[in-house]
XYZ file of C-alpha atoms in Angstrom:
166
model
C 4.593 19.662 -2.589
C 5.312 16.026 -3.963
C 4.996 15.576 -7.618
C 3.382 12.803 -10.353
C 6.760 11.108 -10.340
C 7.699 10.943 -7.279
C 4.407 8.843 -6.805
C 5.377 6.540 -9.492
C 5.454 2.896 -7.974
C 9.276 0.878 -9.636
C 8.630 -2.129 -11.382
C 11.691 -4.628 -11.693
C 12.844 -7.738 -12.404
C 14.839 -9.440 -8.708
C 15.937 -12.550 -7.462
C 13.037 -14.270 -7.259
C 10.000 -13.402 -9.296
C 8.786 -9.408 -10.403
C 9.186 -6.381 -7.185
C 6.980 -2.916 -6.680
C 8.236 -0.313 -4.267
C 7.189 2.496 -3.764
C 8.301 5.352 -1.444
C 5.609 7.848 -0.273
C 7.204 11.677 2.478
C 5.449 13.345 4.724
C 5.865 16.010 7.425
C 3.898 14.762 9.274
C 5.307 12.734 12.527
C 6.702 9.000 12.323
C 3.637 8.686 15.237
C 0.724 9.770 12.605
C 1.827 7.918 9.903
C 2.277 4.596 11.617
C -1.609 5.465 13.399
C -2.392 5.699 9.388
C -2.084 2.262 8.375
C -2.753 0.306 11.567
C -5.359 2.347 13.830
C -8.821 0.252 12.581
C -11.374 3.865 11.632
C -8.687 5.565 10.093
C -7.756 1.989 7.159
C -11.396 2.158 6.662
C -10.522 5.120 4.663
C -7.918 3.789 3.165
C -7.518 0.831 2.374
C -9.936 -1.654 4.228
C -11.140 -2.988 7.713
C -9.322 -6.396 8.988
C -11.553 -8.108 11.953
C -9.290 -10.579 14.001
C -6.088 -10.520 15.468
C -4.018 -7.978 15.557
C -0.236 -9.520 16.679
C 2.455 -10.392 15.514
C 1.211 -14.196 14.112
C -2.461 -12.888 14.288
C -4.918 -13.908 11.738
C -7.833 -12.713 10.731
C -9.795 -11.344 7.417
C -9.259 -8.184 5.389
C -11.886 -6.545 3.183
C -10.680 -3.590 0.788
C -13.681 -0.646 1.899
C -12.562 0.602 -1.545
C -12.858 -2.914 -3.946
C -16.813 -2.871 -5.490
C -18.351 -5.769 -4.228
C -14.864 -7.427 -1.746
C -15.531 -9.885 -0.354
C -13.199 -10.998 2.570
C -9.814 -12.499 2.183
C -7.075 -14.221 4.469
C -4.812 -12.667 6.646
C -1.769 -13.337 8.565
C 0.215 -10.477 10.656
C 3.954 -11.519 9.652
C 6.140 -8.880 11.691
C 5.089 -5.782 13.429
C 7.532 -2.938 14.601
C 5.993 -0.511 15.732
C 6.015 2.087 14.466
C 8.446 0.999 11.520
C 7.415 -1.925 9.552
C 4.438 -4.080 9.628
C 4.713 -7.149 7.301
C 1.721 -8.776 6.389
C 0.074 -11.761 3.968
C -2.371 -11.901 1.909
C -3.756 -16.100 2.622
C -5.867 -16.548 -0.043
C -5.218 -17.989 -3.443
C -2.890 -14.980 -4.497
C -0.915 -15.638 -0.864
C 0.654 -12.693 -0.984
C 3.702 -10.133 0.886
C 3.317 -6.778 1.491
C 6.254 -5.289 3.096
C 5.820 -1.310 5.427
C 8.646 1.019 6.839
C 8.686 3.697 8.426
C 11.027 6.053 8.893
C 12.225 8.580 9.824
C 15.170 11.025 7.206
C 15.557 14.432 7.381
C 12.335 15.628 9.255
C 9.502 13.764 6.961
C 8.985 10.388 7.702
C 9.687 8.084 4.700
C 6.909 4.848 3.436
C 8.217 2.629 1.983
C 6.198 -0.009 0.682
C 7.326 -2.923 -0.799
C 5.532 -6.508 -2.999
C 7.207 -8.880 -4.861
C 5.125 -11.357 -6.843
C 6.294 -14.729 -9.005
C 8.838 -14.533 -12.110
C 6.823 -13.428 -14.794
C 3.576 -11.187 -13.300
C 3.025 -8.604 -15.674
C 2.815 -6.392 -12.521
C 1.463 -3.775 -14.364
C -1.932 -3.412 -13.013
C -1.281 -4.168 -9.442
C 1.048 -1.321 -9.211
C -1.452 1.035 -10.776
C -3.933 -0.103 -8.072
C -1.223 0.269 -5.119
C -0.861 3.713 -6.358
C -4.451 4.713 -5.736
C -4.520 3.028 -2.843
C -1.115 4.881 -1.670
C -2.777 7.627 -2.600
C -5.544 7.150 -0.738
C -3.580 6.697 2.364
C -1.085 9.921 1.428
C -5.295 11.802 1.491
C -6.057 10.087 5.091
C -2.071 11.211 6.604
C -1.612 14.550 5.716
C -5.824 15.437 4.255
C -4.513 16.480 1.157
C -6.713 15.755 -1.572
C -7.311 12.489 -2.239
C -7.127 10.474 -5.379
C -10.657 11.414 -7.191
C -12.334 8.176 -8.735
C -11.209 5.356 -10.583
C -11.384 5.749 -14.060
C -9.916 10.285 -13.693
C -7.430 8.555 -12.286
C -6.241 6.117 -14.625
C -6.800 8.448 -17.623
C -4.089 11.119 -15.392
C -1.808 8.017 -14.094
C -1.943 5.038 -16.556
C -0.300 6.995 -19.301
C 3.304 7.159 -16.928
C 3.064 3.244 -16.568
C 2.150 2.336 -19.555
C -1.030 1.624 -19.201
C -4.242 3.136 -21.316
C -8.191 2.834 -20.655
C -10.336 0.833 -22.204
């Protein structure tokens, strides 16, 4: 069983900005974890839908299914090396680059999620949001319960990131 502290993301200053990094792991095989990251039916349950080209350099629209009133945003697939690495870039004003790396370690599949924000970014809300989505992802992979609604999640997890509701 994974404890809360092992699921926490790390926020650090790096040469080109502020990095948010998570490390999560499951006993599920790497192919199944990859499928949860890339299969349209599965991504819709934990994150969102992507309509567009499914190839390196391909562009499309990502709609986050758990964001109230969210409009689709342009996205580009930067790298794809199944079942080990997926890099995507939001092509909107934010120009977010997300790196998702999978590896097998000691009978577990390990996901390392990395995002670097511009220097000076307060990543507090972002790290909480990604924590929630990665908990949703973990529920999709393992069948365990998800994080619940946002308010309950924030009350339980926010203090670990020095964030309080309200």
